[in-house]
Amino acid sequence: MKSLLNPRNAVVALVIAGLLLLPVYSAVSGNLFILTMFTRIVILALAAASLNLIMGYGGMMSFGHAAYLGIGGYAVGILAFEGIGSGFIQWPVALIASALFALVIGSLSLRTRGVYFIMITLAFAQMAYYVASALSRYGADDGLTIYKRSSFGPLVDLSNRTQFYYVCLACLFGGIYLIRRIVNSRFGLVLQGVRSNEQRMQAIGFNANRYRLVCFVISGTICGLSGALLANNTDFVSPAVMYWTRSGDLMVMVILGGMGSLFGPVIGTIVFLVLEELLSQVTEYWALIMGPLLLLIVLFARGGIMGLLGRFSRG
Amino acid sequence: MAEPLLRIANLTLRFGGLVATDNLSMEVAPGELHAIIGPNGAGKTTLISQLTGQLMPNSGAIYVAGQDITRLPSYERSALGLARSFQITSLLRDFTAADNVALAAQAHAGHSFRFWADARKEQPLREAARAALKRVGLEERADVLVSELSHGEQRELELAVALATRPQLLLLDEPMAGLGVTESQRMVALLKELRKEFTIVLVEHDMEAVFALADRITVLVYGRVIASGKPDEIRSDEEVKRAYLGEQHAVTSQG
């Protein structure tokens, strides 16, 4: 039991309980804003968790992850625009489109390593951004308004804030559970082995790039789901969700929370977005405070917030 | 003679103007322990790397049991039963010793596109890991992170990882590198056991060990074979003495 009762697990348990009970607090206090804000946090936490799968466990520094937010979002937006409102069609299309995009850019990007990999994933995401900007039928630069959220019949009503929040939360917890299974599976061990020492893994008989590519596709698919949720949340999708600074934000969330820790991206996303919100109320130059903070984390806490908490539990 | 397990034919590899492997041909018969010796820079590790696919030769061919493997990537060579240990220890440092070996076993026990079940609970893989660790005397250290193992233990783990791939040909690149006297003796004893089961190509600087273990010895100088034969023949070979053994004459006359 001792190992279960450390600060790290305590914080994780607290965050899970907090996220589960948040709509109750929002209803009791009448604070609707906090529910809206945390819906967004939960959705982006799923995106960050998917990025963590390739960055933290796969050792691939993708700088184009926001592309899937856009692809998932546009899948929902375009289908809604063309009169197909069913979520049973929209969401699978969002996932499949993201998976295909990941398959194509993955098989090209994975020929490279390190800085080149970062650059080529960035380039592909920017291409997706410019393609979306050129879709004149679907609003081009101005984006596309979604008049009706994905419909799941009598199952669940996404235009109900509370129901929508819980759908997002279920996706987040489901996604993290899936990643947890993957990380400890045969596939996950090979993936982490390749991150640790590719030459060794090749020498004992693993085709490293095949595992990398499959991981890349899984990660992109999960992030596509996050994109579909995000579009439903804002009732709107525009090229801006794919802009490279968005990919950068996702990376920051992962690093802040702790790369290669299951729950780190969730913590990182909460801290990042709450800080952004609080600081931007104080000054419009909030990035001037956020920047040094991130610097401190990278310099003094390699494992991010989860790493710091882990250090306390050992000490 | 039976068909050689390993046949190298006219292998050449150049790095710019430097010829690291120069029209090299040699054969290794099934069951033998074949040592490759030569002064520093003779191209021994370069040769091993071409055998396992980390480096690609410019020309020539490599056959394992008659099959041309010259252009195969290293993971396919591993599937054919080629296993190597690295001169400079190359392990998964943030994994435990048992995980390192279990992954090697996993690579040769069905596919690894399994995403759900906990791989650390797969008993056959854990058993295989335990057996290989026991073989090299590391069973007590199974759950220790590689980064916390001593250098000698890491050298032994290198061997356990190679064994767990169930190889038919072991390519050992200086398994004794950096070991102390007692550790070296343990390693020699271990290799004496392994040679009963595996065909081994051994690159080694420790002449005492080489002459104690080898069935045949090939001598490389500047990427060329200058002699190949039984230990006694090598010991008395004039060219070898001139080119290489002169400086270590004391050792050979003892042996």
Coordinates of C-alpha atoms in Angstrom, one line a residue:
Chain A
M1 CA 0.0 0.0 0.0
K2 CA 2.9 2.3 0.7
S3 CA 3.7 2.7 -3.0
L4 CA 0.1 3.6 -3.7
L5 CA 0.0 6.4 -1.2
N6 CA 2.6 8.7 -2.6
P7 CA 2.1 12.4 -3.5
R8 CA 2.0 11.6 -7.2
N9 CA -0.9 9.2 -6.9
A10 CA -2.7 11.5 -4.4
V11 CA -2.5 14.3 -7.0
V12 CA -3.8 12.1 -9.8
A13 CA -6.7 10.8 -7.6
L14 CA -7.5 14.4 -6.7
V15 CA -7.5 15.5 -10.2
I16 CA -9.7 12.6 -11.3
A17 CA -12.2 13.3 -8.5
G18 CA -12.2 17.0 -9.3
L19 CA -12.8 16.4 -13.0
L20 CA -15.7 14.0 -12.2
L21 CA -17.4 16.4 -9.8
L22 CA -16.8 19.6 -11.7
P23 CA -20.3 19.8 -13.2
V24 CA -21.8 19.4 -9.8
Y25 CA -19.7 22.4 -8.5
S26 CA -20.6 24.4 -11.6
A27 CA -24.4 23.7 -11.1
V28 CA -24.3 24.4 -7.3
S29 CA -22.3 27.6 -7.6
G30 CA -23.9 28.7 -10.9
N31 CA -20.5 29.2 -12.4
L32 CA -21.0 28.2 -16.0
F33 CA -17.7 29.6 -17.1
I34 CA -15.7 27.0 -15.3
L35 CA -17.6 24.1 -17.0
T36 CA -17.0 25.7 -20.4
M37 CA -13.3 26.1 -19.6
F38 CA -12.8 22.6 -18.3
T39 CA -14.6 21.1 -21.2
R40 CA -11.9 22.6 -23.4
I41 CA -9.2 21.5 -21.0
V42 CA -10.5 17.9 -21.0
I43 CA -10.6 17.9 -24.8
L44 CA -7.1 19.3 -25.2
A45 CA -5.8 16.9 -22.5
L46 CA -6.9 14.1 -24.7
A47 CA -4.8 15.6 -27.6
A48 CA -1.9 16.1 -25.3
A49 CA -2.2 12.5 -24.1
S50 CA -2.1 11.2 -27.6
L51 CA 1.0 13.4 -28.3
N52 CA 2.6 11.9 -25.2
L53 CA 2.2 8.5 -26.7
I54 CA 4.6 9.3 -29.6
M55 CA 6.8 11.8 -27.7
G56 CA 7.1 10.3 -24.3
Y57 CA 6.9 6.6 -25.2
G58 CA 7.9 6.5 -28.8
G59 CA 10.6 9.2 -28.6
M60 CA 9.2 11.0 -31.7
M61 CA 9.1 14.8 -31.4
S62 CA 6.2 15.5 -33.6
F63 CA 5.7 19.3 -34.1
G64 CA 2.6 18.9 -36.2
H65 CA 0.1 17.3 -33.9
A66 CA -2.5 20.1 -34.1
A67 CA -3.1 19.0 -37.7
Y68 CA -5.3 16.1 -36.4
L69 CA -7.3 18.6 -34.3
G70 CA -8.1 20.3 -37.6
I71 CA -8.8 17.1 -39.5
G72 CA -11.1 15.7 -36.8
G73 CA -12.8 19.1 -36.6
Y74 CA -13.2 19.5 -40.4
A75 CA -14.5 16.0 -40.7
V76 CA -17.4 17.0 -38.3
G77 CA -17.8 20.5 -39.8
I78 CA -17.8 19.5 -43.5
L79 CA -20.2 16.5 -42.9
A80 CA -22.5 18.8 -40.9
F81 CA -22.4 21.4 -43.6
E82 CA -23.3 18.8 -46.2
G83 CA -26.3 17.7 -44.1
I84 CA -24.9 14.6 -42.5
G85 CA -25.5 15.3 -38.8
S86 CA -25.1 11.8 -37.3
G87 CA -22.2 11.4 -34.9
F88 CA -22.1 7.7 -35.8
I89 CA -20.9 8.8 -39.2
Q90 CA -19.1 12.0 -38.3
W91 CA -16.9 10.6 -35.6
P92 CA -15.7 7.5 -37.4
V93 CA -14.9 9.6 -40.4
A94 CA -12.9 12.0 -38.2
L95 CA -10.9 9.0 -36.8
I96 CA -10.3 7.4 -40.2
A97 CA -9.3 10.6 -41.9
S98 CA -6.8 11.3 -39.1
A99 CA -5.5 7.8 -39.2
L100 CA -4.9 8.0 -43.0
F101 CA -3.2 11.4 -42.7
A102 CA -1.0 10.0 -40.0
L103 CA -0.2 7.0 -42.1
V104 CA 0.9 9.2 -45.1
I105 CA 2.9 11.7 -43.2
G106 CA 4.3 9.1 -40.8
S107 CA 5.6 6.9 -43.6
L108 CA 7.4 9.9 -45.1
S109 CA 8.5 11.6 -41.9
L110 CA 9.9 8.5 -40.3
R111 CA 12.6 8.2 -42.8
T112 CA 14.2 11.1 -40.9
R113 CA 15.3 11.6 -37.3
G114 CA 15.7 14.3 -34.7
V115 CA 15.5 17.9 -36.0
Y116 CA 14.5 16.8 -39.5
F117 CA 11.6 14.8 -38.1
I118 CA 10.5 17.9 -36.1
M119 CA 10.7 20.0 -39.2
I120 CA 9.0 17.6 -41.6
T121 CA 6.0 17.0 -39.2
L122 CA 5.8 20.8 -38.9
A123 CA 5.8 21.2 -42.6
F124 CA 3.0 18.7 -43.1
A125 CA 0.9 20.3 -40.5
Q126 CA 1.4 23.7 -42.1
M127 CA 0.4 22.2 -45.5
A128 CA -2.9 21.0 -43.9
Y129 CA -3.3 24.5 -42.5
Y130 CA -3.0 26.1 -45.9
V131 CA -5.2 23.5 -47.6
A132 CA -7.9 24.3 -45.0
S133 CA -7.4 28.0 -45.6
A134 CA -8.1 27.4 -49.3
L135 CA -11.4 25.5 -48.8
S136 CA -13.6 28.3 -50.1
R137 CA -16.7 26.2 -50.0
Y138 CA -16.1 25.6 -46.3
G139 CA -15.4 29.1 -45.2
A140 CA -11.6 29.2 -46.1
D141 CA -9.7 31.5 -43.7
D142 CA -12.9 32.5 -41.8
G143 CA -13.7 29.0 -40.8
L144 CA -16.9 27.0 -40.8
T145 CA -19.7 27.4 -38.3
I146 CA -21.3 24.2 -37.2
Y147 CA -25.0 24.8 -36.6
K148 CA -25.8 21.5 -35.0
R149 CA -23.6 19.4 -32.9
S150 CA -23.1 15.7 -33.7
S151 CA -26.2 13.8 -33.1
F152 CA -26.3 10.5 -31.3
G153 CA -30.1 10.0 -31.4
P154 CA -31.6 9.4 -28.0
L155 CA -28.3 8.2 -26.6
V156 CA -26.8 11.4 -25.5
D157 CA -27.5 15.1 -26.2
L158 CA -24.2 16.9 -27.0
S159 CA -25.8 20.4 -26.8
N160 CA -26.4 19.8 -23.2
R161 CA -23.3 21.2 -21.5
T162 CA -23.1 18.7 -18.7
Q163 CA -23.7 15.7 -21.0
F164 CA -21.2 17.0 -23.4
Y165 CA -18.6 17.5 -20.6
Y166 CA -19.1 13.9 -19.5
V167 CA -18.8 12.6 -23.0
C168 CA -15.4 14.4 -23.3
L169 CA -14.3 13.1 -20.0
A170 CA -15.2 9.6 -20.9
C171 CA -13.1 10.0 -24.1
L172 CA -10.2 11.3 -22.1
F173 CA -10.3 8.5 -19.5
G174 CA -10.9 5.9 -22.2
G175 CA -8.0 7.3 -24.2
I176 CA -5.7 7.2 -21.2
Y177 CA -6.7 3.7 -20.3
L178 CA -6.1 2.6 -23.9
I179 CA -2.6 4.2 -23.8
R180 CA -1.9 2.5 -20.5
R181 CA -2.7 -0.9 -22.0
I182 CA -0.7 -0.1 -25.1
V183 CA 2.4 1.0 -23.1
N184 CA 2.5 -2.2 -21.2
S185 CA 1.7 -4.5 -24.1
R186 CA 4.2 -6.3 -26.3
F187 CA 3.9 -3.4 -28.8
G188 CA 4.5 -0.8 -26.1
L189 CA 7.6 -2.5 -24.8
V190 CA 9.0 -2.7 -28.3
L191 CA 8.2 1.0 -28.8
Q192 CA 10.0 2.0 -25.6
G193 CA 12.9 -0.2 -26.5
V194 CA 13.2 1.5 -29.8
R195 CA 13.2 4.9 -28.1
S196 CA 15.9 3.7 -25.7
N197 CA 18.2 2.0 -28.2
E198 CA 17.2 1.5 -31.8
Q199 CA 20.3 -0.3 -33.0
R200 CA 19.9 -2.9 -30.2
M201 CA 16.2 -3.5 -31.1
Q202 CA 17.1 -3.9 -34.8
A203 CA 19.8 -6.4 -33.8
I204 CA 17.5 -8.6 -31.8
G205 CA 15.0 -8.7 -34.6
F206 CA 12.6 -5.8 -34.5
N207 CA 11.8 -3.6 -37.6
A208 CA 11.9 -0.4 -35.6
N209 CA 10.2 1.8 -38.1
R210 CA 7.1 -0.4 -38.5
Y211 CA 6.4 0.0 -34.8
R212 CA 7.1 3.7 -34.9
L213 CA 4.6 4.1 -37.8
V214 CA 1.8 2.1 -36.1
C215 CA 2.3 4.2 -32.9
F216 CA 2.2 7.4 -35.0
V217 CA -1.1 6.3 -36.5
I218 CA -2.7 5.4 -33.2
S219 CA -1.6 8.7 -31.7
G220 CA -3.0 10.7 -34.7
T221 CA -6.3 8.8 -34.5
I222 CA -6.8 9.6 -30.9
C223 CA -6.0 13.2 -31.5
G224 CA -8.5 13.2 -34.4
L225 CA -11.2 12.3 -31.8
S226 CA -10.1 15.2 -29.8
G227 CA -10.5 17.4 -32.9
A228 CA -14.1 16.1 -33.4
L229 CA -14.9 17.0 -29.8
L230 CA -13.2 20.4 -30.1
A231 CA -15.3 21.3 -33.1
N232 CA -18.5 20.3 -31.2
N233 CA -17.4 22.3 -28.3
T234 CA -16.8 25.6 -30.2
D235 CA -19.6 24.9 -32.8
F236 CA -16.9 26.1 -35.2
V237 CA -13.8 24.9 -37.0
S238 CA -11.2 27.0 -38.7
P239 CA -7.7 26.6 -40.0
A240 CA -6.4 28.4 -36.9
V241 CA -6.7 25.1 -34.8
M242 CA -4.0 23.6 -37.0
Y243 CA -1.6 26.5 -36.8
W244 CA 1.9 25.6 -35.7
T245 CA 1.7 27.5 -32.5
R246 CA -1.1 25.1 -31.5
S247 CA 1.2 22.2 -32.0
G248 CA 3.7 24.0 -29.9
D249 CA 1.1 24.5 -27.1
L250 CA 0.4 20.7 -27.1
M251 CA 4.1 20.0 -26.8
V252 CA 4.4 22.4 -23.9
M253 CA 1.5 20.8 -22.2
V254 CA 3.1 17.4 -22.5
I255 CA 6.5 18.6 -21.3
L256 CA 5.0 20.6 -18.5
G257 CA 3.1 17.7 -17.1
G258 CA 5.8 15.1 -17.7
M259 CA 6.7 13.2 -20.9
G260 CA 6.3 9.5 -20.6
S261 CA 4.0 9.6 -17.6
L262 CA 0.4 8.4 -18.3
F263 CA -1.4 11.2 -16.4
G264 CA 1.3 13.9 -16.9
P265 CA -0.4 15.4 -20.1
V266 CA -3.6 15.9 -18.2
I267 CA -1.9 17.8 -15.4
G268 CA 0.1 19.7 -17.9
T269 CA -2.9 20.8 -19.9
I270 CA -4.8 21.9 -16.7
V271 CA -1.8 23.9 -15.5
F272 CA -1.1 25.4 -18.9
L273 CA -4.7 26.5 -19.7
V274 CA -5.6 27.6 -16.2
L275 CA -2.4 29.7 -16.0
E276 CA -3.0 31.1 -19.4
E277 CA -6.5 32.1 -18.3
L278 CA -5.4 33.6 -14.9
L279 CA -2.3 35.4 -16.4
S280 CA -4.3 36.8 -19.3
Q281 CA -6.6 38.5 -16.8
V282 CA -3.6 40.2 -15.2
T283 CA -1.8 41.2 -18.3
E284 CA -2.0 40.8 -22.0
Y285 CA 1.7 39.9 -22.0
W286 CA 1.0 36.7 -20.1
A287 CA 3.4 34.8 -22.3
L288 CA 6.2 36.8 -20.7
I289 CA 5.4 34.9 -17.5
M290 CA 4.6 31.6 -19.0
G291 CA 7.9 31.5 -21.0
P292 CA 10.2 31.7 -18.0
L293 CA 8.0 29.3 -16.1
L294 CA 8.4 26.7 -18.8
L295 CA 12.2 27.4 -18.9
L296 CA 12.4 26.6 -15.2
I297 CA 10.5 23.4 -15.6
V298 CA 12.7 22.2 -18.5
L299 CA 15.9 23.3 -16.6
F300 CA 15.1 21.9 -13.2
A301 CA 12.4 19.3 -13.5
R302 CA 13.1 17.1 -16.5
G303 CA 10.2 14.9 -15.8
G304 CA 7.8 17.8 -15.6
I305 CA 5.3 18.2 -12.8
M306 CA 4.8 14.4 -12.5
G307 CA 8.6 14.0 -12.2
L308 CA 8.7 16.6 -9.4
L309 CA 5.9 14.8 -7.6
G310 CA 7.7 11.5 -8.1
R311 CA 10.9 13.0 -6.5
F312 CA 8.9 13.9 -3.4
S313 CA 7.5 10.5 -3.1
R314 CA 10.9 8.9 -3.1
G315 CA 12.5 11.5 -0.8
Chain B
M1 CA 33.7 -30.6 -45.5
A2 CA 30.1 -29.8 -44.8
E3 CA 28.6 -26.6 -46.2
P4 CA 29.9 -23.7 -44.1
L5 CA 27.4 -22.0 -41.8
L6 CA 28.9 -18.6 -42.7
R7 CA 30.6 -17.8 -46.0
I8 CA 32.0 -14.4 -46.7
A9 CA 33.0 -13.9 -50.4
N10 CA 35.2 -11.0 -51.6
L11 CA 33.7 -8.5 -49.1
T12 CA 34.8 -4.9 -49.6
L13 CA 33.8 -1.8 -47.7
R14 CA 35.4 1.7 -48.2
F15 CA 35.0 4.7 -46.0
G16 CA 36.0 7.4 -48.5
G17 CA 39.7 6.6 -49.3
L18 CA 40.1 4.1 -46.4
V19 CA 39.5 0.5 -47.3
A20 CA 38.1 -1.0 -44.1
T21 CA 37.4 -4.4 -45.5
D22 CA 39.5 -5.4 -48.4
N23 CA 38.3 -8.2 -50.6
L24 CA 37.8 -10.4 -47.6
S25 CA 36.8 -14.1 -47.9
M26 CA 36.5 -16.6 -45.1
E27 CA 34.3 -19.5 -44.0
V28 CA 33.0 -20.7 -40.7
A29 CA 32.0 -24.4 -40.3
P30 CA 29.0 -25.4 -38.3
G31 CA 29.9 -26.0 -34.6
E32 CA 33.3 -24.3 -34.7
L33 CA 34.5 -21.4 -32.6
H34 CA 36.2 -19.1 -35.1
A35 CA 38.3 -16.3 -33.7
I36 CA 39.1 -13.2 -35.6
I37 CA 42.2 -11.3 -34.4
G38 CA 44.2 -8.4 -35.6
P39 CA 45.7 -5.2 -34.4
N40 CA 43.6 -2.1 -33.6
G41 CA 42.0 -0.7 -36.8
A42 CA 42.2 -4.1 -38.6
G43 CA 38.5 -3.9 -39.4
K44 CA 37.2 -6.5 -37.0
T45 CA 34.2 -4.7 -35.7
T46 CA 33.5 -3.3 -39.1
L47 CA 33.4 -6.9 -40.4
I48 CA 31.0 -7.9 -37.6
S49 CA 28.8 -4.9 -38.4
Q50 CA 28.5 -6.0 -42.0
L51 CA 27.6 -9.5 -40.9
T52 CA 24.8 -8.2 -38.8
G53 CA 23.7 -5.5 -41.1
Q54 CA 24.5 -2.3 -39.3
L55 CA 26.9 -1.5 -42.2
M56 CA 26.4 -2.4 -45.8
P57 CA 29.4 -3.5 -47.9
N58 CA 30.3 -1.9 -51.2
S59 CA 30.7 -5.3 -52.9
G60 CA 31.0 -9.0 -52.1
A61 CA 28.5 -11.3 -50.5
I62 CA 27.7 -12.9 -47.2
Y63 CA 26.0 -16.3 -47.0
V64 CA 24.4 -17.9 -44.0
A65 CA 23.7 -21.6 -44.5
G66 CA 23.8 -21.0 -48.2
Q67 CA 21.4 -18.1 -48.2
D68 CA 22.6 -14.7 -49.5
I69 CA 22.0 -12.2 -46.7
T70 CA 24.2 -9.4 -48.0
R71 CA 21.4 -6.8 -48.4
L72 CA 19.1 -7.9 -45.7
P73 CA 18.3 -5.4 -42.9
S74 CA 19.6 -6.5 -39.5
Y75 CA 16.2 -7.4 -38.0
E76 CA 15.7 -10.0 -40.8
R77 CA 19.2 -11.4 -40.2
S78 CA 18.2 -11.8 -36.5
A79 CA 15.2 -13.9 -37.7
L80 CA 17.6 -16.1 -39.6
G81 CA 19.5 -16.8 -36.4
L82 CA 22.3 -14.3 -36.4
A83 CA 23.0 -12.7 -33.0
R84 CA 25.7 -10.3 -32.0
S85 CA 27.1 -8.8 -28.8
F86 CA 28.4 -5.3 -29.1
Q87 CA 32.0 -4.3 -28.3
I88 CA 30.7 -1.1 -26.7
T89 CA 27.8 -2.3 -24.6
S90 CA 24.6 -1.6 -26.3
L91 CA 21.6 -2.3 -24.1
L92 CA 18.3 -0.7 -23.2
R93 CA 19.6 1.2 -20.2
D94 CA 16.3 2.3 -18.7
F95 CA 14.9 -1.3 -18.7
T96 CA 15.6 -4.0 -16.3
A97 CA 18.0 -6.9 -17.1
A98 CA 15.0 -9.2 -17.4
D99 CA 13.1 -6.9 -19.7
N100 CA 16.2 -6.6 -22.0
V101 CA 16.3 -10.4 -22.4
A102 CA 12.5 -10.9 -22.5
L103 CA 12.3 -8.5 -25.4
A104 CA 14.9 -10.5 -27.3
A105 CA 12.8 -13.6 -26.7
Q106 CA 9.7 -11.7 -27.7
A107 CA 11.2 -10.8 -31.1
H108 CA 11.4 -14.5 -31.8
A109 CA 8.1 -15.7 -30.4
G110 CA 5.2 -14.6 -32.5
H111 CA 4.5 -11.0 -33.7
S112 CA 4.5 -8.0 -31.4
F113 CA 1.6 -6.1 -32.8
R114 CA -0.3 -7.0 -29.7
F115 CA -1.7 -3.9 -27.9
W116 CA -3.7 -5.1 -25.0
A117 CA -2.3 -7.8 -22.8
D118 CA 0.5 -7.1 -20.3
A119 CA 3.7 -8.4 -21.9
R120 CA 5.5 -8.5 -18.6
K121 CA 3.0 -11.2 -17.6
E122 CA 3.7 -13.5 -20.5
Q123 CA 5.2 -16.5 -18.7
P124 CA 7.0 -18.1 -21.7
L125 CA 8.9 -14.9 -22.3
R126 CA 9.8 -14.4 -18.6
E127 CA 10.9 -18.1 -18.5
A128 CA 13.1 -17.7 -21.5
A129 CA 14.6 -14.5 -19.9
R130 CA 15.2 -16.3 -16.7
A131 CA 16.9 -19.2 -18.4
A132 CA 19.2 -16.9 -20.4
L133 CA 20.1 -14.8 -17.4
K134 CA 20.8 -18.0 -15.4
R135 CA 23.0 -19.2 -18.2
V136 CA 25.3 -16.1 -17.8
G137 CA 25.0 -16.0 -14.0
L138 CA 22.8 -13.0 -13.7
E139 CA 19.6 -14.6 -12.4
E140 CA 19.9 -12.7 -9.1
R141 CA 20.1 -9.4 -10.9
A142 CA 17.0 -9.9 -13.1
D143 CA 15.0 -6.9 -11.8
V144 CA 17.9 -4.4 -11.7
L145 CA 18.0 -1.5 -14.2
V146 CA 20.7 -1.9 -16.7
S147 CA 22.1 1.5 -15.8
E148 CA 22.7 0.2 -12.3
L149 CA 24.5 -3.0 -13.4
S150 CA 28.3 -3.1 -13.2
H151 CA 30.3 -3.1 -16.4
G152 CA 31.0 -6.8 -16.1
E153 CA 27.4 -7.6 -15.5
Q154 CA 26.4 -5.6 -18.6
R155 CA 28.9 -7.6 -20.7
E156 CA 27.2 -10.8 -19.4
L157 CA 23.8 -9.3 -20.1
E158 CA 24.9 -8.6 -23.7
L159 CA 25.5 -12.3 -24.1
A160 CA 22.2 -13.3 -22.4
V161 CA 20.3 -11.0 -24.9
A162 CA 22.1 -12.7 -27.8
L163 CA 21.3 -16.1 -26.4
A164 CA 17.6 -15.3 -26.0
T165 CA 17.2 -14.7 -29.7
R166 CA 17.9 -18.5 -30.1
P167 CA 20.7 -17.9 -32.6
Q168 CA 22.4 -20.5 -34.8
L169 CA 25.4 -18.2 -35.1
L170 CA 26.8 -16.0 -32.3
L171 CA 28.9 -13.1 -33.3
L172 CA 30.8 -11.9 -30.2
D173 CA 32.6 -8.6 -30.5
E174 CA 35.2 -8.5 -27.7
P175 CA 33.1 -9.9 -24.9
M176 CA 36.1 -9.5 -22.6
A177 CA 36.5 -5.8 -23.3
G178 CA 37.1 -3.9 -20.1
L179 CA 36.7 -6.9 -17.8
G180 CA 38.9 -7.5 -14.8
V181 CA 40.9 -10.7 -14.3
T182 CA 38.3 -12.7 -12.4
E183 CA 35.5 -11.5 -14.7
S184 CA 37.5 -12.5 -17.7
Q185 CA 38.0 -16.0 -16.4
R186 CA 34.3 -16.3 -15.8
M187 CA 33.6 -15.2 -19.3
V188 CA 36.1 -17.7 -20.8
A189 CA 34.5 -20.5 -18.7
L190 CA 31.1 -19.3 -20.0
L191 CA 32.2 -19.3 -23.6
K192 CA 33.7 -22.8 -23.2
E193 CA 30.1 -23.9 -22.3
L194 CA 28.5 -22.0 -25.1
R195 CA 30.8 -23.3 -27.8
K196 CA 29.3 -26.8 -27.2
E197 CA 26.0 -25.5 -28.4
F198 CA 26.6 -22.7 -30.8
T199 CA 28.7 -21.8 -33.7
I200 CA 30.6 -18.8 -32.6
V201 CA 32.6 -16.0 -34.3
L202 CA 34.7 -14.4 -31.6
V203 CA 36.6 -11.1 -32.0
E204 CA 38.9 -10.7 -29.1
H205 CA 42.1 -8.9 -28.1
D206 CA 42.8 -11.2 -25.2
M207 CA 45.3 -13.6 -26.8
E208 CA 45.3 -16.1 -24.0
A209 CA 41.5 -16.4 -24.3
V210 CA 41.6 -16.7 -28.0
F211 CA 44.2 -19.5 -28.1
A212 CA 42.4 -21.3 -25.3
L213 CA 39.0 -21.2 -27.0
A214 CA 39.4 -21.1 -30.8
D215 CA 39.1 -24.1 -33.2
R216 CA 40.3 -21.8 -36.0
I217 CA 41.7 -18.3 -36.1
T218 CA 41.6 -15.8 -38.9
V219 CA 44.1 -12.9 -38.7
L220 CA 43.1 -9.5 -40.2
V221 CA 45.4 -6.7 -41.0
Y222 CA 44.2 -3.5 -42.7
G223 CA 40.9 -5.3 -43.6
R224 CA 42.7 -8.2 -45.3
V225 CA 43.0 -11.8 -44.2
I226 CA 46.7 -12.5 -43.8
A227 CA 46.3 -15.9 -42.3
S228 CA 43.7 -18.5 -41.4
G229 CA 44.1 -21.8 -39.7
K230 CA 44.3 -23.8 -36.5
P231 CA 45.8 -22.0 -33.5
D232 CA 49.1 -23.9 -33.8
E233 CA 49.4 -22.9 -37.5
I234 CA 48.7 -19.3 -36.6
R235 CA 51.2 -19.3 -33.8
S236 CA 54.0 -20.5 -36.1
D237 CA 53.0 -18.4 -39.2
E238 CA 55.8 -16.1 -40.1
E239 CA 53.7 -13.4 -41.6
V240 CA 51.4 -13.3 -38.6
K241 CA 54.4 -13.0 -36.2
R242 CA 55.8 -10.2 -38.3
A243 CA 52.6 -8.3 -38.7
Y244 CA 50.9 -8.8 -35.5
L245 CA 52.1 -11.2 -32.9
G246 CA 55.6 -9.8 -32.6
E247 CA 54.6 -7.4 -29.9
Q248 CA 52.8 -10.1 -28.0
H249 CA 55.4 -12.8 -28.5
A250 CA 55.6 -13.5 -24.7
V251 CA 52.0 -14.6 -24.6
T252 CA 52.2 -17.0 -27.6
S253 CA 55.3 -18.7 -26.4
Q254 CA 53.6 -19.3 -23.1
G255 CA 50.6 -20.8 -24.7

